[in-house]
Amino acid sequence: MALAGCPDSILHHPYRIDSVDQTSAHTRRDLVEPGFQEQSSRLSLNHQGDDDVDLEALVNDMNSSFESLYTPYNVHSESTPLIHNGQLPASGTNSLQPVSPKQKVQRSQPVRIMAVRRLQEEEQFRTSSLPAIPNPFPELCSPTSSPVLAPGSLPQNQPANKQDIKVFTEDGTCKVVEILADMTARDLCQLLVYKSHCVDDNSWTLVEHHPVLGLERCLEDHELVVQVESTMGSESKFLFRKNYAKYEFFKNPVNFFPEQMVAWCQQSNGCIPQSQLLQNFLNSNSCPEIQGFLHVKEQGRKSWKKQYACLRRSGLYCSTKGSSKEPRHLQLLADLEDSNVFSLVAGKKLHNAPTDYGFCIKPNRMRSETKELRFLCADDEQSRMCWMTAFRLLKYGMLLYQNYRIPQQRKAALPHFTTPIVSL
């Protein structure tokens, strides 16, 4: 069919459109020329009714197909460099161009992981991997709390406090021993016996010695050595020596408690047996009392005054009126709870004591001051031992008897060999 007004080039080239479809390497501007658009327009206007090929619709389909072909290419060409270690690119580089909603593609970018965050994640993983420890005391937990203990809530093992202690032997040599804070005087004596290769006959004691004051005493077996040392001055020291009479009063109480000095013995005319005598001291419900005359040193002076004194569980009292024991005539000299009794060494030389049988009551909180010391003197050794032994029994009670029984029980538990061991 002949087309009026069409150039001969169109009529003689019926496959022009097919050649355009095969040209995929050109851009959209090169494919659709102005002359081509004008010719196609005239063809569509003049022969819409009798031509079965719609050129305008065909060109629109071609444009849409080219857009779909070049969209991935344009997106890749317009992408920007990845952020490296959280830093933005240099100012001279190309920035992101605004693209159509179809071209916006979500991409994962490298993220800088901080060291603190990584440690927290590792700690969380390590904590969660630990097994849950059941609480052995769920009844102590509140109703809202869990009966399972978290691994981080467990108490840490604290290292035990250690301290060096200097101990002097009878020959004047000094030994430095490292002990724990909870070591008792008995434990330290056992350790010194082992280190010194001595015979363990349960008579070794640790003596607290104050050379400036002329005082010394044997530590009780249950006392903590570190605690006692904290109340000692720089010139004071520990002595390691034997004392066979430390618990002798449990074996022969009559020798330590004369009848005239025990108040209830005088009331019962001396009919109390020995076992009952000690039980009255060990029983906390009883009220034993030691009485007699003592030489008391006046505070702040070098003079001594003889006064009637009585020793009770509440403390040591002296009478201000003869031998009267009425409450209005009794004056408190020392408290037993916060004090210890010491033997007075060289009392005549240091303190102008009237006799050689002196003793002293020293508060625990004091180091070397003399204003709170109570210096006393008895007329003989038996009277002095009665006052000092009664002081220990009234202060410690059954604890002193347990200290006496422990070595005997340990000795009884050891096997007895009837024949000597022969080395092969």
Short mmCIF file of C-alpha atoms in Angstrom, two decimals:
data_model
loop_
_atom_site.label_atom_id
_atom_site.label_comp_id
_atom_site.label_asym_id
_atom_site.label_seq_id
_atom_site.Cartn_x
_atom_site.Cartn_y
_atom_site.Cartn_z
CA MET A 1 0.00 0.00 0.00
CA ALA A 2 1.37 3.39 -1.05
CA LEU A 3 1.69 6.09 1.60
CA ALA A 4 1.10 9.66 0.48
CA GLY A 5 3.62 12.25 1.69
CA CYS A 6 6.18 9.69 2.95
CA PRO A 7 9.75 9.96 1.81
CA ASP A 8 11.19 7.28 -0.38
CA SER A 9 13.68 6.29 2.30
CA ILE A 10 10.89 4.99 4.48
CA LEU A 11 9.20 3.16 1.69
CA HIS A 12 12.34 1.52 0.38
CA HIS A 13 13.57 0.51 3.91
CA PRO A 14 10.81 -1.52 5.57
CA TYR A 15 13.21 -3.04 8.19
CA ARG A 16 14.40 0.22 9.72
CA ILE A 17 12.64 -0.48 12.98
CA ASP A 18 14.16 -3.95 13.27
CA SER A 19 17.60 -2.48 12.96
CA VAL A 20 16.80 -0.10 15.79
CA ASP A 21 15.79 -3.01 18.04
CA GLN A 22 19.09 -4.70 17.49
CA THR A 23 21.14 -1.61 18.41
CA SER A 24 21.59 -2.11 22.15
CA ALA A 25 24.96 -0.38 22.51
CA HIS A 26 23.74 3.15 21.75
CA THR A 27 22.17 5.57 24.14
CA ARG A 28 18.58 6.65 24.05
CA ARG A 29 19.49 10.01 22.51
CA ASP A 30 21.27 8.38 19.54
CA LEU A 31 18.47 5.93 18.82
CA VAL A 32 15.60 8.42 18.79
CA GLU A 33 16.60 11.20 16.40
CA PRO A 34 14.48 14.31 15.73
CA GLY A 35 13.97 13.38 12.07
CA PHE A 36 12.91 9.92 13.01
CA GLN A 37 10.40 11.25 15.50
CA GLU A 38 8.88 13.65 12.93
CA GLN A 39 8.53 10.92 10.33
CA SER A 40 6.91 8.55 12.75
CA SER A 41 4.53 11.29 13.84
CA ARG A 42 3.35 11.96 10.33
CA LEU A 43 2.91 8.30 9.63
CA SER A 44 0.80 7.83 12.71
CA LEU A 45 -1.35 10.90 12.00
CA ASN A 46 -2.04 10.23 8.33
CA HIS A 47 -2.64 6.52 8.48
CA GLN A 48 -4.08 5.66 11.89
CA GLY A 49 -7.05 3.96 10.52
CA ASP A 50 -5.64 1.82 7.77
CA ASP A 51 -2.11 0.99 9.12
CA ASP A 52 -1.81 -1.98 11.49
CA VAL A 53 1.54 -0.81 13.00
CA ASP A 54 1.39 1.85 15.79
CA LEU A 55 4.85 3.48 15.71
CA GLU A 56 4.27 5.77 18.73
CA ALA A 57 3.30 2.92 20.97
CA LEU A 58 6.25 0.95 19.70
CA VAL A 59 8.68 3.78 20.53
CA ASN A 60 7.23 4.11 24.06
CA ASP A 61 7.74 0.40 24.59
CA MET A 62 11.32 0.78 23.43
CA ASN A 63 11.93 3.65 25.88
CA SER A 64 10.59 1.64 28.81
CA SER A 65 12.72 -1.34 27.82
CA PHE A 66 15.85 0.82 27.63
CA GLU A 67 15.14 2.25 31.09
CA SER A 68 14.88 -1.23 32.52
CA LEU A 69 18.14 -2.21 30.84
CA TYR A 70 20.20 0.77 32.02
CA THR A 71 18.81 1.11 35.54
CA PRO A 72 21.24 -1.45 37.13
CA TYR A 73 24.11 0.10 35.26
CA ASN A 74 23.29 3.62 36.45
CA VAL A 75 22.89 2.48 40.05
CA HIS A 76 26.31 0.84 40.07
CA SER A 77 27.94 3.82 38.45
CA GLU A 78 26.40 6.25 40.92
CA SER A 79 27.44 4.32 44.05
CA THR A 80 29.92 5.97 46.40
CA PRO A 81 33.00 4.46 48.12
CA LEU A 82 32.33 2.51 51.32
CA ILE A 83 32.98 4.24 54.63
CA HIS A 84 36.29 2.98 55.96
CA ASN A 85 36.59 2.66 59.74
CA GLY A 86 33.77 5.11 60.31
CA GLN A 87 35.47 7.99 58.38
CA LEU A 88 33.84 9.99 55.62
CA PRO A 89 35.50 10.20 52.17
CA ALA A 90 37.66 13.13 51.22
CA SER A 91 36.11 16.41 50.15
CA GLY A 92 37.27 15.96 46.54
CA THR A 93 35.40 12.69 45.96
CA ASN A 94 31.97 12.40 44.39
CA SER A 95 29.05 12.57 46.77
CA LEU A 96 25.82 10.66 46.55
CA GLN A 97 23.42 11.92 43.81
CA PRO A 98 19.68 11.90 44.42
CA VAL A 99 18.18 8.91 42.69
CA SER A 100 14.66 7.76 42.01
CA PRO A 101 12.86 5.60 44.59
CA LYS A 102 13.32 2.61 42.33
CA GLN A 103 17.07 3.09 42.32
CA LYS A 104 17.47 3.33 46.15
CA VAL A 105 18.99 0.07 47.20
CA GLN A 106 19.72 -0.74 50.88
CA ARG A 107 23.25 -2.00 51.35
CA SER A 108 25.15 -3.17 54.46
CA GLN A 109 28.11 -1.00 55.39
CA PRO A 110 31.09 -1.92 57.59
CA VAL A 111 30.60 -0.76 61.19
CA ARG A 112 33.45 -0.01 63.56
CA ILE A 113 33.15 -2.26 66.62
CA MET A 114 34.47 -0.54 69.75
CA ALA A 115 36.79 -2.43 72.09
CA VAL A 116 34.56 -1.76 75.10
CA ARG A 117 31.56 -3.19 73.31
CA ARG A 118 33.51 -6.28 72.36
CA LEU A 119 34.67 -6.81 75.96
CA GLN A 120 31.11 -6.42 77.21
CA GLU A 121 29.87 -9.01 74.73
CA GLU A 122 32.62 -11.43 75.74
CA GLU A 123 31.90 -10.88 79.43
CA GLN A 124 28.18 -11.44 78.84
CA PHE A 125 28.88 -14.63 76.92
CA ARG A 126 31.27 -15.89 79.59
CA THR A 127 28.82 -15.12 82.39
CA SER A 128 25.92 -16.74 80.60
CA SER A 129 27.97 -19.85 79.87
CA LEU A 130 28.69 -20.46 83.58
CA PRO A 131 26.37 -22.90 85.34
CA ALA A 132 23.84 -21.52 87.79
CA ILE A 133 24.79 -22.28 91.42
CA PRO A 134 21.85 -23.15 93.68
CA ASN A 135 21.53 -21.11 96.84
CA PRO A 136 22.12 -23.41 99.85
CA PHE A 137 20.00 -21.13 102.06
CA PRO A 138 16.87 -20.25 100.04
CA GLU A 139 14.94 -19.43 103.19
CA LEU A 140 17.19 -16.42 103.75
CA CYS A 141 16.25 -14.93 100.38
CA SER A 142 13.41 -12.47 100.05
CA PRO A 143 10.25 -13.74 98.31
CA THR A 144 10.98 -11.65 95.22
CA SER A 145 14.58 -12.79 94.88
CA SER A 146 15.68 -15.88 93.03
CA PRO A 147 17.06 -18.89 94.95
CA VAL A 148 19.90 -19.14 92.42
CA LEU A 149 23.08 -17.24 93.08
CA ALA A 150 24.66 -15.40 90.19
CA PRO A 151 28.32 -16.24 89.53
CA GLY A 152 29.34 -12.64 90.14
CA SER A 153 27.66 -12.57 93.57
CA LEU A 154 29.91 -15.23 95.08
CA PRO A 155 32.29 -13.86 97.73
CA GLN A 156 35.90 -13.67 96.74
CA ASN A 157 38.45 -15.50 98.82
CA GLN A 158 40.27 -12.86 100.81
CA PRO A 159 43.86 -13.62 101.70
CA ALA A 160 44.44 -14.16 105.43
CA ASN A 161 46.35 -11.40 107.23
CA LYS A 162 49.84 -12.39 108.29
CA GLN A 163 52.16 -10.68 110.72
CA ASP A 164 55.71 -11.17 111.93
CA ILE A 165 56.09 -11.73 115.68
CA LYS A 166 59.35 -11.53 117.60
CA VAL A 167 59.73 -14.07 120.39
CA PHE A 168 62.67 -14.18 122.80
CA THR A 169 63.81 -17.40 124.42
CA GLU A 170 65.33 -17.86 127.88
CA ASP A 171 68.88 -17.60 126.54
CA GLY A 172 68.14 -14.20 124.98
CA THR A 173 67.94 -15.27 121.34
CA CYS A 174 65.21 -13.80 119.18
CA LYS A 175 63.10 -15.65 116.66
CA VAL A 176 60.87 -14.01 114.08
CA VAL A 177 57.78 -16.08 113.34
CA GLU A 178 55.17 -15.31 110.68
CA ILE A 179 51.73 -16.07 112.07
CA LEU A 180 48.13 -15.60 111.02
CA ALA A 181 45.86 -13.05 112.63
CA ASP A 182 43.72 -15.75 114.24
CA MET A 183 46.57 -17.74 115.81
CA THR A 184 46.21 -18.32 119.54
CA ALA A 185 48.92 -18.43 122.17
CA ARG A 186 48.69 -22.23 122.36
CA ASP A 187 49.15 -22.56 118.59
CA LEU A 188 52.20 -20.31 118.64
CA CYS A 189 53.73 -22.32 121.49
CA GLN A 190 53.21 -25.53 119.52
CA LEU A 191 54.86 -23.93 116.50
CA LEU A 192 57.84 -22.74 118.56
CA VAL A 193 58.22 -26.19 120.14
CA TYR A 194 58.36 -27.70 116.66
CA LYS A 195 60.85 -25.15 115.32
CA SER A 196 63.08 -25.27 118.42
CA HIS A 197 63.01 -29.10 118.65
CA CYS A 198 61.86 -28.92 122.28
CA VAL A 199 60.10 -31.58 124.33
CA ASP A 200 56.37 -30.92 124.29
CA ASP A 201 55.31 -31.46 127.91
CA ASN A 202 52.40 -28.94 127.84
CA SER A 203 54.27 -26.54 130.11
CA TRP A 204 55.48 -24.03 127.48
CA THR A 205 53.85 -20.63 127.69
CA LEU A 206 54.01 -17.28 125.95
CA VAL A 207 54.82 -14.47 128.38
CA GLU A 208 53.93 -10.81 127.84
CA HIS A 209 56.85 -8.83 129.26
CA HIS A 210 57.03 -5.06 129.89
CA PRO A 211 60.58 -4.25 131.07
CA VAL A 212 59.98 -0.53 131.64
CA LEU A 213 57.00 -1.14 133.92
CA GLY A 214 58.41 -4.31 135.45
CA LEU A 215 55.30 -6.35 134.54
CA GLU A 216 54.80 -9.78 133.02
CA ARG A 217 52.04 -12.36 132.67
CA CYS A 218 51.43 -15.67 130.93
CA LEU A 219 49.00 -15.41 128.04
CA GLU A 220 45.97 -17.64 128.28
CA ASP A 221 45.93 -20.40 125.67
CA HIS A 222 42.86 -19.02 123.88
CA GLU A 223 44.12 -15.44 123.54
CA LEU A 224 44.96 -14.10 120.08
CA VAL A 225 48.62 -13.17 119.85
CA VAL A 226 48.15 -10.37 117.30
CA GLN A 227 45.43 -8.79 119.42
CA VAL A 228 47.61 -8.83 122.52
CA GLU A 229 50.56 -7.35 120.64
CA SER A 230 48.41 -4.40 119.55
CA THR A 231 48.20 -3.27 123.20
CA MET A 232 51.95 -3.57 123.80
CA GLY A 233 54.46 -0.77 123.59
CA SER A 234 57.56 -0.69 121.43
CA GLU A 235 59.80 -1.77 124.32
CA SER A 236 57.57 -4.71 125.28
CA LYS A 237 58.19 -8.22 123.97
CA PHE A 238 57.11 -11.86 124.08
CA LEU A 239 59.05 -14.49 126.03
CA PHE A 240 58.93 -18.22 125.39
CA ARG A 241 59.51 -20.24 128.55
CA LYS A 242 58.05 -22.92 130.81
CA ASN A 243 55.52 -22.48 133.59
CA TYR A 244 54.62 -25.67 135.43
CA ALA A 245 52.22 -23.93 137.83
CA LYS A 246 49.97 -22.43 135.16
CA TYR A 247 47.10 -24.87 135.84
CA GLU A 248 48.29 -26.26 139.13
CA PHE A 249 45.31 -24.80 141.01
CA PHE A 250 43.01 -27.32 139.27
CA LYS A 251 44.98 -30.15 140.87
CA ASN A 252 45.48 -28.69 144.35
CA PRO A 253 43.01 -25.85 144.91
CA VAL A 254 43.51 -25.83 148.68
CA ASN A 255 47.11 -24.65 148.26
CA PHE A 256 45.95 -21.63 146.28
CA PHE A 257 42.89 -20.62 148.30
CA PRO A 258 43.47 -20.28 152.04
CA GLU A 259 40.32 -20.54 154.13
CA GLN A 260 40.78 -17.14 155.71
CA MET A 261 40.73 -15.47 152.29
CA VAL A 262 37.63 -17.20 150.91
CA ALA A 263 34.47 -15.55 152.22
CA TRP A 264 32.08 -18.53 152.03
CA CYS A 265 34.66 -20.80 153.72
CA GLN A 266 34.50 -18.65 156.81
CA GLN A 267 30.71 -18.70 156.74
CA SER A 268 30.61 -22.52 156.58
CA ASN A 269 33.47 -23.03 159.05
CA GLY A 270 35.77 -24.54 156.42
CA CYS A 271 33.55 -27.47 155.50
CA ILE A 272 33.57 -26.91 151.71
CA PRO A 273 35.32 -29.71 149.74
CA GLN A 274 37.94 -28.95 147.10
CA SER A 275 35.67 -29.79 144.18
CA GLN A 276 32.99 -27.44 145.44
CA LEU A 277 35.59 -24.71 145.90
CA LEU A 278 36.45 -24.67 142.19
CA GLN A 279 32.85 -25.08 141.07
CA ASN A 280 31.91 -21.89 142.83
CA PHE A 281 34.48 -20.03 140.72
CA LEU A 282 33.54 -21.76 137.45
CA ASN A 283 29.79 -21.38 137.95
CA SER A 284 28.74 -17.99 136.63
CA ASN A 285 25.62 -17.98 138.82
CA SER A 286 27.60 -18.16 142.06
CA CYS A 287 29.14 -15.18 143.81
CA PRO A 288 32.54 -16.16 145.19
CA GLU A 289 34.56 -13.53 146.99
CA ILE A 290 38.21 -13.19 148.02
CA GLN A 291 38.97 -10.84 150.87
CA GLY A 292 41.98 -9.64 152.80
CA PHE A 293 44.42 -6.78 153.31
CA LEU A 294 46.54 -5.41 150.47
CA HIS A 295 49.10 -2.66 150.08
CA VAL A 296 47.69 -0.25 147.50
CA LYS A 297 49.86 2.33 145.77
CA GLU A 298 48.27 5.74 145.61
CA GLN A 299 47.89 7.13 142.10
CA GLY A 300 50.38 9.84 141.21
CA ARG A 301 52.44 9.16 144.33
CA LYS A 302 55.21 6.83 145.45
CA SER A 303 53.54 6.05 148.77
CA TRP A 304 51.62 2.87 149.56
CA LYS A 305 48.62 2.44 151.83
CA LYS A 306 47.35 -0.78 153.41
CA GLN A 307 43.63 -1.27 152.86
CA TYR A 308 41.02 -3.96 153.18
CA ALA A 309 40.08 -5.28 149.72
CA CYS A 310 37.61 -7.76 148.27
CA LEU A 311 37.53 -9.34 144.82
CA ARG A 312 34.17 -10.08 143.21
CA ARG A 313 32.89 -10.79 139.70
CA SER A 314 32.08 -7.12 139.28
CA GLY A 315 35.62 -5.99 140.11
CA LEU A 316 38.23 -5.30 142.79
CA TYR A 317 37.10 -3.06 145.65
CA CYS A 318 38.82 -1.50 148.63
CA SER A 319 37.17 -0.32 151.81
CA THR A 320 37.43 3.28 152.86
CA LYS A 321 36.56 2.42 156.47
CA GLY A 322 38.61 -0.36 158.01
CA SER A 323 37.37 -3.83 157.03
CA SER A 324 33.81 -2.74 156.35
CA LYS A 325 32.26 -4.24 153.20
CA GLU A 326 29.17 -2.10 153.15
CA PRO A 327 28.41 -0.75 149.67
CA ARG A 328 28.82 2.86 150.81
CA HIS A 329 32.32 2.09 152.05
CA LEU A 330 33.55 0.16 148.98
CA GLN A 331 35.49 1.93 146.26
CA LEU A 332 36.10 0.34 142.85
CA LEU A 333 39.78 -0.07 142.05
CA ALA A 334 39.70 -2.07 138.81
CA ASP A 335 37.28 -3.81 136.46
CA LEU A 336 37.91 -7.45 135.57
CA GLU A 337 36.32 -7.37 132.11
CA ASP A 338 38.73 -4.93 130.45
CA SER A 339 41.86 -5.66 132.50
CA ASN A 340 44.54 -8.30 133.02
CA VAL A 341 46.56 -9.20 136.08
CA PHE A 342 50.39 -9.06 135.95
CA SER A 343 53.15 -10.11 138.29
CA LEU A 344 55.32 -7.25 139.51
CA VAL A 345 59.02 -7.80 138.72
CA ALA A 346 61.57 -5.77 140.73
CA GLY A 347 58.75 -3.89 142.44
CA LYS A 348 60.90 -2.46 145.19
CA LYS A 349 63.37 -0.98 142.72
CA LEU A 350 60.94 0.38 140.15
CA HIS A 351 57.88 1.25 142.24
CA ASN A 352 59.13 1.40 145.82
CA ALA A 353 56.95 -1.59 146.75
CA PRO A 354 56.78 -2.53 150.46
CA THR A 355 57.14 -6.30 149.72
CA ASP A 356 58.41 -8.58 146.97
CA TYR A 357 54.95 -10.07 146.36
CA GLY A 358 53.45 -7.41 144.21
CA PHE A 359 51.05 -7.63 141.28
CA CYS A 360 49.35 -5.13 139.01
CA ILE A 361 46.02 -4.78 137.24
CA LYS A 362 46.57 -3.22 133.82
CA PRO A 363 43.79 -2.10 131.42
CA ASN A 364 43.87 -3.69 127.98
CA ARG A 365 43.48 -0.42 126.08
CA MET A 366 46.58 1.15 127.60
CA ARG A 367 50.15 0.72 126.35
CA SER A 368 52.75 2.14 128.74
CA GLU A 369 51.04 4.92 130.74
CA THR A 370 51.14 4.45 134.49
CA LYS A 371 48.29 6.68 135.62
CA GLU A 372 45.66 3.93 135.16
CA LEU A 373 47.76 1.08 136.58
CA ARG A 374 46.80 -0.38 139.93
CA PHE A 375 49.88 -1.58 141.82
CA LEU A 376 49.15 -3.92 144.74
CA CYS A 377 51.27 -5.92 147.16
CA ALA A 378 50.48 -8.96 149.34
CA ASP A 379 52.22 -10.05 152.50
CA ASP A 380 53.32 -13.48 151.20
CA GLU A 381 53.48 -15.55 148.02
CA GLN A 382 50.42 -17.67 148.85
CA SER A 383 48.27 -14.58 149.27
CA ARG A 384 49.52 -13.10 146.00
CA MET A 385 48.79 -16.35 144.11
CA CYS A 386 45.32 -16.45 145.65
CA TRP A 387 44.49 -12.96 144.38
CA MET A 388 45.91 -13.55 140.90
CA THR A 389 44.34 -17.02 140.45
CA ALA A 390 40.94 -15.81 141.62
CA PHE A 391 41.20 -12.92 139.16
CA ARG A 392 41.78 -15.37 136.25
CA LEU A 393 38.96 -17.69 137.32
CA LEU A 394 36.43 -14.90 137.76
CA LYS A 395 37.38 -13.37 134.41
CA TYR A 396 37.44 -16.48 132.17
CA GLY A 397 35.50 -19.15 134.12
CA MET A 398 34.91 -22.38 132.18
CA LEU A 399 37.11 -21.22 129.31
CA LEU A 400 40.09 -21.57 131.61
CA TYR A 401 39.08 -25.11 132.51
CA GLN A 402 38.77 -26.03 128.83
CA ASN A 403 42.30 -24.77 128.24
CA TYR A 404 43.44 -27.07 131.01
CA ARG A 405 41.62 -30.13 129.62
CA ILE A 406 42.64 -29.86 125.95
CA PRO A 407 46.29 -30.97 126.40
CA GLN A 408 45.19 -33.88 128.58
CA GLN A 409 42.66 -35.06 126.02
CA ARG A 410 45.23 -34.77 123.24
CA LYS A 411 47.75 -36.73 125.26
CA ALA A 412 45.21 -39.46 126.01
CA ALA A 413 44.40 -39.80 122.30
CA LEU A 414 48.02 -40.56 121.38
CA PRO A 415 48.93 -44.28 121.09
CA HIS A 416 51.08 -45.72 123.86
CA PHE A 417 54.11 -47.80 122.86
CA THR A 418 55.11 -50.46 125.34
CA THR A 419 58.26 -51.43 123.42
CA PRO A 420 60.81 -49.13 121.80
CA ILE A 421 60.75 -48.76 118.03
CA VAL A 422 63.63 -50.54 116.35
CA SER A 423 64.80 -49.21 113.00
CA LEU A 424 65.30 -51.89 110.38
#
